[in-house]
């Protein structure tokens, strides 16, 4: 049964008469769902959705829209057991609460979602709703928008990322304290690592309490990467943890044992600097595959910063009772090494070791 | 037309092409066999004209082109890619040591394809419909052959290169336990960073497994090193000392000595002896002592 | 005392044999240093072997601590030898730019004890009469 059976069956599109759609929706659903009670529920659900969308639907397009919606409602029933999985990419669970006690929570949740939706642009919101709620696929959305399915999908991902951020801001009832907050949260929410580097998300999370508090649920979705490790640094024991984590992750690339120890030693040196001079920070270990296999270590802190980086990189510089080999020593162990330090804001050391083909 | 499914109506008979599909290829093959000598020579001339395979002598060229030609026709006949792969591997194994490059192999196979195609064109040019069918049968098979040969060649070439590198690596940094507690490392050839890294791993783990107290590194056979490698060498010597082994360097050329000085190595702190013989005598002397101290070795 | 699992310090006649059993962080390293130096003084030890074979890394702090121990031991009349530095750890140390101080190193415990002037098998306590 195709949608074309019904197109043009009605000639009066100006006043959407949803009731007139009922027989057709019943037929569509009845052909797919045997149990009459379930079928009737789905008919009602379909009509509600059509009714909500009616003002935005092009004149004359209500029937096809209803058919597509009816089919999607049936499909989503079939996928009921997969619902959790389907909802995973949403920050909000849109399914109704199980227990009456949850009603209020659910209502607050819905209000937060509504408020978050209101912060999107019209176009963002319409596309998202058409896709997420009405189940319209990216190809037909692309046709409507005069775009490509790939572009629509990318746009949808960005919109979802924004929705998650706005939802969190509404729910926590906070305004981002700086103008860097939103870009950082968006980059985290989208899971786009290049963008995260561009906005220096790691550093911002160290500096901004609000974003640090908001970010965990955003990161959980992307934290599943297994080629990246993030180790918070505060005490002596973290130095050992960081260098062992770096060694373990890097060992996946086929580094020789000696090189793994060079990496671990370099991590030890730069991490100790965090504990000594800054008190707190983090070490991020990432495996790289571009331009070739390698491991990148980023050690950042929110300490006082290094007044003279050039001097700190020269041999013999030391402000604690050590050998002063920290930064210059670590630099000798790695292939690439960069220090960025700002007085009063902290220091970021980025160092890379490439894994030569072997 | 017996093989065609019933639903397909038989095509109208071609007036001057009485040959059916099954007979096309055998006919083609026997044509190529019949004119083997002429076609092969034409092909060889084209190869020379294109400046390919110049690393080979005329005799080798004649032998290889003949055998490639026969194999080529046989694959056309049987359609068996396995035989071709086997042949291409053998061929690659023979010609890779002669310095034949991938583009040459691909080039000669494509030349053969075109020489044969032209010959087919001449033979069938008066029957255009038949010519089309012949070329339809010939071209996919010919392209498959070219593809298979190229892939086999590249695979084989990579395998040979890997093998050579491995064996060079093993040969180039042997750690020889000459007697109890004494290792000799005779190094020959150009020392790049990869080899320097290998040397470090082998020497340092060698010290541990052989419980070496003295190591003689003979670099008579190393013409020169760049600063990175020199640095690596010095680190390896220092690391050996941290493991309690004394290092004697023999055969240090003026060039390398100069490089070491350039990167700031204090040569007076390195135990350098002119030749290997002298180095071994010094090693014996050191092994006579029960401790490794006094001369700056074995301390941190 | 850092606890028996991280390090052990055994007394053998005039000598102390200190073994580090696992990677130590800086605080643990300092506790080890204090503990060892205290025992050297208490036992009037003449020689100390520190076995670092279990260390995954000897960075600037670790190496510097070992050197401090040797210096404090020397002031108390004891000689120190470091043994068991792993090949990769040794290479990383020199790459880091550790300047070679004057603390002797040896391959392993056996060599370290031999260095201090007594064969491993010897059980007798008493004075150190073999030539150093
Ligand atoms: Zn923020």
mmCIF file of N, CA and C in Angstrom, chain B residues 83-150:
data_model
loop_
_atom_site.group_PDB
_atom_site.id
_atom_site.type_symbol
_atom_site.label_atom_id
_atom_site.label_comp_id
_atom_site.label_asym_id
_atom_site.label_seq_id
_atom_site.Cartn_x
_atom_site.Cartn_y
_atom_site.Cartn_z
ATOM 1 N N UNK B 83 47.379 -20.124 -11.617
ATOM 2 C CA UNK B 83 48.613 -20.394 -12.360
ATOM 3 C C UNK B 83 49.334 -19.078 -12.659
ATOM 4 N N UNK B 84 48.539 -18.070 -12.984
ATOM 5 C CA UNK B 84 49.141 -16.780 -13.313
ATOM 6 C C UNK B 84 49.809 -16.159 -12.091
ATOM 7 N N UNK B 85 49.124 -16.257 -10.956
ATOM 8 C CA UNK B 85 49.697 -15.695 -9.739
ATOM 9 C C UNK B 85 51.028 -16.362 -9.420
ATOM 10 N N UNK B 86 51.018 -17.700 -9.563
ATOM 11 C CA UNK B 86 52.235 -18.449 -9.286
ATOM 12 C C UNK B 86 53.347 -17.958 -10.212
ATOM 13 N N UNK B 87 52.987 -17.840 -11.480
ATOM 14 C CA UNK B 87 53.988 -17.408 -12.445
ATOM 15 C C UNK B 87 54.475 -15.986 -12.129
ATOM 16 N N UNK B 88 53.512 -15.092 -11.797
ATOM 17 C CA UNK B 88 53.881 -13.703 -11.538
ATOM 18 C C UNK B 88 54.800 -13.606 -10.327
ATOM 19 N N UNK B 89 54.548 -14.455 -9.336
ATOM 20 C CA UNK B 89 55.422 -14.447 -8.167
ATOM 21 C C UNK B 89 56.830 -14.886 -8.542
ATOM 22 N N UNK B 90 56.898 -15.989 -9.330
ATOM 23 C CA UNK B 90 58.209 -16.475 -9.765
ATOM 24 C C UNK B 90 58.944 -15.397 -10.545
ATOM 25 N N UNK B 91 58.204 -14.811 -11.469
ATOM 26 C CA UNK B 91 58.799 -13.760 -12.305
ATOM 27 C C UNK B 91 59.321 -12.620 -11.426
ATOM 28 N N UNK B 92 58.475 -12.188 -10.488
ATOM 29 C CA UNK B 92 58.868 -11.083 -9.616
ATOM 30 C C UNK B 92 60.132 -11.438 -8.851
ATOM 31 N N UNK B 93 60.152 -12.658 -8.338
ATOM 32 C CA UNK B 93 61.300 -13.087 -7.554
ATOM 33 C C UNK B 93 62.580 -13.011 -8.397
ATOM 34 N N UNK B 94 62.448 -13.359 -9.684
ATOM 35 C CA UNK B 94 63.623 -13.324 -10.561
ATOM 36 C C UNK B 94 64.046 -11.896 -10.883
ATOM 37 N N UNK B 95 63.062 -11.026 -11.147
ATOM 38 C CA UNK B 95 63.448 -9.728 -11.689
ATOM 39 C C UNK B 95 63.587 -8.639 -10.625
ATOM 40 N N UNK B 96 63.033 -8.856 -9.444
ATOM 41 C CA UNK B 96 63.179 -7.824 -8.414
ATOM 42 C C UNK B 96 64.651 -7.581 -8.057
ATOM 43 N N UNK B 97 65.448 -8.652 -7.868
ATOM 44 C CA UNK B 97 66.864 -8.394 -7.575
ATOM 45 C C UNK B 97 67.571 -7.644 -8.709
ATOM 46 N N UNK B 98 67.005 -7.675 -9.905
ATOM 47 C CA UNK B 98 67.628 -6.966 -11.019
ATOM 48 C C UNK B 98 67.221 -5.501 -11.030
ATOM 49 N N UNK B 99 66.471 -5.105 -10.053
ATOM 50 C CA UNK B 99 66.133 -3.695 -9.947
ATOM 51 C C UNK B 99 64.952 -3.270 -10.800
ATOM 52 N N UNK B 100 64.118 -4.227 -11.183
ATOM 53 C CA UNK B 100 62.953 -3.869 -11.993
ATOM 54 C C UNK B 100 61.898 -3.216 -11.101
ATOM 55 N N UNK B 101 61.330 -2.121 -11.602
ATOM 56 C CA UNK B 101 60.375 -1.373 -10.792
ATOM 57 C C UNK B 101 58.932 -1.754 -11.142
ATOM 58 N N UNK B 102 58.032 -1.414 -10.237
ATOM 59 C CA UNK B 102 56.631 -1.771 -10.433
ATOM 60 C C UNK B 102 56.071 -1.202 -11.746
ATOM 61 N N UNK B 103 56.393 0.071 -12.026
ATOM 62 C CA UNK B 103 55.808 0.677 -13.233
ATOM 63 C C UNK B 103 56.291 -0.036 -14.496
ATOM 64 N N UNK B 104 57.493 -0.632 -14.442
ATOM 65 C CA UNK B 104 57.988 -1.351 -15.610
ATOM 66 C C UNK B 104 57.181 -2.627 -15.839
ATOM 67 N N UNK B 105 56.922 -3.336 -14.752
ATOM 68 C CA UNK B 105 56.171 -4.578 -14.894
ATOM 69 C C UNK B 105 54.766 -4.290 -15.423
ATOM 70 N N UNK B 106 54.120 -3.309 -14.810
ATOM 71 C CA UNK B 106 52.787 -2.946 -15.289
ATOM 72 C C UNK B 106 52.880 -2.499 -16.745
ATOM 73 N N UNK B 107 53.917 -1.728 -17.056
ATOM 74 C CA UNK B 107 54.094 -1.219 -18.409
ATOM 75 C C UNK B 107 54.227 -2.329 -19.431
ATOM 76 N N UNK B 108 55.058 -3.338 -19.162
ATOM 77 C CA UNK B 108 55.261 -4.373 -20.187
ATOM 78 C C UNK B 108 54.005 -5.222 -20.366
ATOM 79 N N UNK B 109 53.280 -5.453 -19.281
ATOM 80 C CA UNK B 109 52.064 -6.260 -19.418
ATOM 81 C C UNK B 109 51.016 -5.501 -20.237
ATOM 82 N N UNK B 110 50.926 -4.188 -20.000
ATOM 83 C CA UNK B 110 49.965 -3.401 -20.782
ATOM 84 C C UNK B 110 50.390 -3.326 -22.249
ATOM 85 N N UNK B 111 51.706 -3.266 -22.494
ATOM 86 C CA UNK B 111 52.190 -3.268 -23.874
ATOM 87 C C UNK B 111 51.786 -4.561 -24.573
ATOM 88 N N UNK B 112 51.976 -5.681 -23.868
ATOM 89 C CA UNK B 112 51.605 -6.966 -24.454
ATOM 90 C C UNK B 112 50.105 -6.994 -24.764
ATOM 91 N N UNK B 113 49.334 -6.480 -23.816
ATOM 92 C CA UNK B 113 47.886 -6.449 -24.039
ATOM 93 C C UNK B 113 47.568 -5.703 -25.329
ATOM 94 N N UNK B 114 48.252 -4.575 -25.548
ATOM 95 C CA UNK B 114 47.939 -3.748 -26.699
ATOM 96 C C UNK B 114 48.473 -4.360 -27.998
ATOM 97 N N UNK B 115 49.663 -4.968 -27.918
ATOM 98 C CA UNK B 115 50.214 -5.625 -29.112
ATOM 99 C C UNK B 115 49.254 -6.716 -29.574
ATOM 100 N N UNK B 116 48.784 -7.494 -28.633
ATOM 101 C CA UNK B 116 47.878 -8.589 -28.985
ATOM 102 C C UNK B 116 46.532 -8.044 -29.476
ATOM 103 N N UNK B 117 46.063 -6.985 -28.828
ATOM 104 C CA UNK B 117 44.787 -6.407 -29.252
ATOM 105 C C UNK B 117 44.883 -5.895 -30.690
ATOM 106 N N UNK B 118 46.026 -5.280 -30.995
ATOM 107 C CA UNK B 118 46.194 -4.770 -32.352
ATOM 108 C C UNK B 118 46.205 -5.912 -33.367
ATOM 109 N N UNK B 119 46.866 -7.010 -32.999
ATOM 110 C CA UNK B 119 46.915 -8.165 -33.892
ATOM 111 C C UNK B 119 45.510 -8.730 -34.128
ATOM 112 N N UNK B 120 44.705 -8.749 -33.040
ATOM 113 C CA UNK B 120 43.325 -9.223 -33.190
ATOM 114 C C UNK B 120 42.540 -8.267 -34.084
ATOM 115 N N UNK B 121 42.811 -7.012 -33.923
ATOM 116 C CA UNK B 121 42.131 -5.998 -34.727
ATOM 117 C C UNK B 121 42.418 -6.227 -36.218
ATOM 118 N N UNK B 122 43.703 -6.475 -36.505
ATOM 119 C CA UNK B 122 44.068 -6.702 -37.903
ATOM 120 C C UNK B 122 43.386 -7.941 -38.467
ATOM 121 N N UNK B 123 43.345 -8.970 -37.622
ATOM 122 C CA UNK B 123 42.776 -10.223 -38.113
ATOM 123 C C UNK B 123 41.277 -10.097 -38.390
ATOM 124 N N UNK B 124 40.562 -9.377 -37.490
ATOM 125 C CA UNK B 124 39.101 -9.382 -37.596
ATOM 126 C C UNK B 124 38.530 -8.098 -38.145
ATOM 127 N N UNK B 125 39.391 -7.208 -38.645
ATOM 128 C CA UNK B 125 38.886 -5.866 -38.957
ATOM 129 C C UNK B 125 37.809 -5.863 -40.043
ATOM 130 N N UNK B 126 37.780 -6.926 -40.870
ATOM 131 C CA UNK B 126 36.780 -6.905 -41.924
ATOM 132 C C UNK B 126 35.401 -7.319 -41.421
ATOM 133 N N UNK B 127 35.377 -7.978 -40.261
ATOM 134 C CA UNK B 127 34.074 -8.376 -39.686
ATOM 135 C C UNK B 127 33.898 -7.605 -38.383
ATOM 136 N N UNK B 128 33.285 -6.466 -38.517
ATOM 137 C CA UNK B 128 33.261 -5.561 -37.371
ATOM 138 C C UNK B 128 32.518 -6.139 -36.177
ATOM 139 N N UNK B 129 31.414 -6.820 -36.456
ATOM 140 C CA UNK B 129 30.625 -7.409 -35.364
ATOM 141 C C UNK B 129 31.444 -8.466 -34.638
ATOM 142 N N UNK B 130 32.113 -9.286 -35.402
ATOM 143 C CA UNK B 130 32.926 -10.334 -34.789
ATOM 144 C C UNK B 130 34.081 -9.710 -34.007
ATOM 145 N N UNK B 131 34.702 -8.676 -34.611
ATOM 146 C CA UNK B 131 35.811 -8.006 -33.914
ATOM 147 C C UNK B 131 35.357 -7.508 -32.545
ATOM 148 N N UNK B 132 34.172 -6.908 -32.534
ATOM 149 C CA UNK B 132 33.657 -6.411 -31.263
ATOM 150 C C UNK B 132 33.517 -7.525 -30.246
ATOM 151 N N UNK B 133 32.999 -8.644 -30.688
ATOM 152 C CA UNK B 133 32.813 -9.759 -29.744
ATOM 153 C C UNK B 133 34.149 -10.318 -29.307
ATOM 154 N N UNK B 134 35.094 -10.374 -30.236
ATOM 155 C CA UNK B 134 36.424 -10.869 -29.860
ATOM 156 C C UNK B 134 37.042 -9.960 -28.805
ATOM 157 N N UNK B 135 36.950 -8.653 -29.076
ATOM 158 C CA UNK B 135 37.549 -7.722 -28.111
ATOM 159 C C UNK B 135 36.804 -7.752 -26.770
ATOM 160 N N UNK B 136 35.476 -7.963 -26.868
ATOM 161 C CA UNK B 136 34.711 -8.090 -25.618
ATOM 162 C C UNK B 136 35.197 -9.268 -24.797
ATOM 163 N N UNK B 137 35.569 -10.328 -25.470
ATOM 164 C CA UNK B 137 36.061 -11.512 -24.742
ATOM 165 C C UNK B 137 37.490 -11.286 -24.283
ATOM 166 N N UNK B 138 38.257 -10.591 -25.136
ATOM 167 C CA UNK B 138 39.689 -10.463 -24.855
ATOM 168 C C UNK B 138 39.988 -9.456 -23.750
ATOM 169 N N UNK B 139 39.347 -8.297 -23.824
ATOM 170 C CA UNK B 139 39.775 -7.203 -22.958
ATOM 171 C C UNK B 139 39.621 -7.466 -21.465
ATOM 172 N N UNK B 140 38.457 -8.003 -21.027
ATOM 173 C CA UNK B 140 38.360 -8.255 -19.580
ATOM 174 C C UNK B 140 39.426 -9.236 -19.125
ATOM 175 N N UNK B 141 39.661 -10.277 -19.939
ATOM 176 C CA UNK B 141 40.667 -11.273 -19.557
ATOM 177 C C UNK B 141 42.039 -10.618 -19.508
ATOM 178 N N UNK B 142 42.337 -9.799 -20.490
ATOM 179 C CA UNK B 142 43.650 -9.160 -20.539
ATOM 180 C C UNK B 142 43.846 -8.208 -19.362
ATOM 181 N N UNK B 143 42.790 -7.479 -19.028
ATOM 182 C CA UNK B 143 42.913 -6.557 -17.905
ATOM 183 C C UNK B 143 43.088 -7.298 -16.584
ATOM 184 N N UNK B 144 42.405 -8.450 -16.507
ATOM 185 C CA UNK B 144 42.551 -9.225 -15.284
ATOM 186 C C UNK B 144 43.995 -9.707 -15.144
ATOM 187 N N UNK B 145 44.569 -10.100 -16.257
ATOM 188 C CA UNK B 145 45.954 -10.558 -16.220
ATOM 189 C C UNK B 145 46.869 -9.417 -15.770
ATOM 190 N N UNK B 146 46.697 -8.251 -16.373
ATOM 191 C CA UNK B 146 47.538 -7.108 -16.019
ATOM 192 C C UNK B 146 47.422 -6.807 -14.530
ATOM 193 N N UNK B 147 46.190 -6.838 -14.050
ATOM 194 C CA UNK B 147 45.934 -6.558 -12.644
ATOM 195 C C UNK B 147 46.616 -7.572 -11.739
ATOM 196 N N UNK B 148 46.428 -8.854 -12.071
ATOM 197 C CA UNK B 148 46.997 -9.919 -11.248
ATOM 198 C C UNK B 148 48.514 -9.817 -11.201
ATOM 199 N N UNK B 149 49.124 -9.588 -12.365
ATOM 200 C CA UNK B 149 50.584 -9.494 -12.401
ATOM 201 C C UNK B 149 51.060 -8.319 -11.557
ATOM 202 N N UNK B 150 50.384 -7.189 -11.693
ATOM 203 C CA UNK B 150 50.812 -6.012 -10.945
ATOM 204 C C UNK B 150 50.699 -6.252 -9.445
#
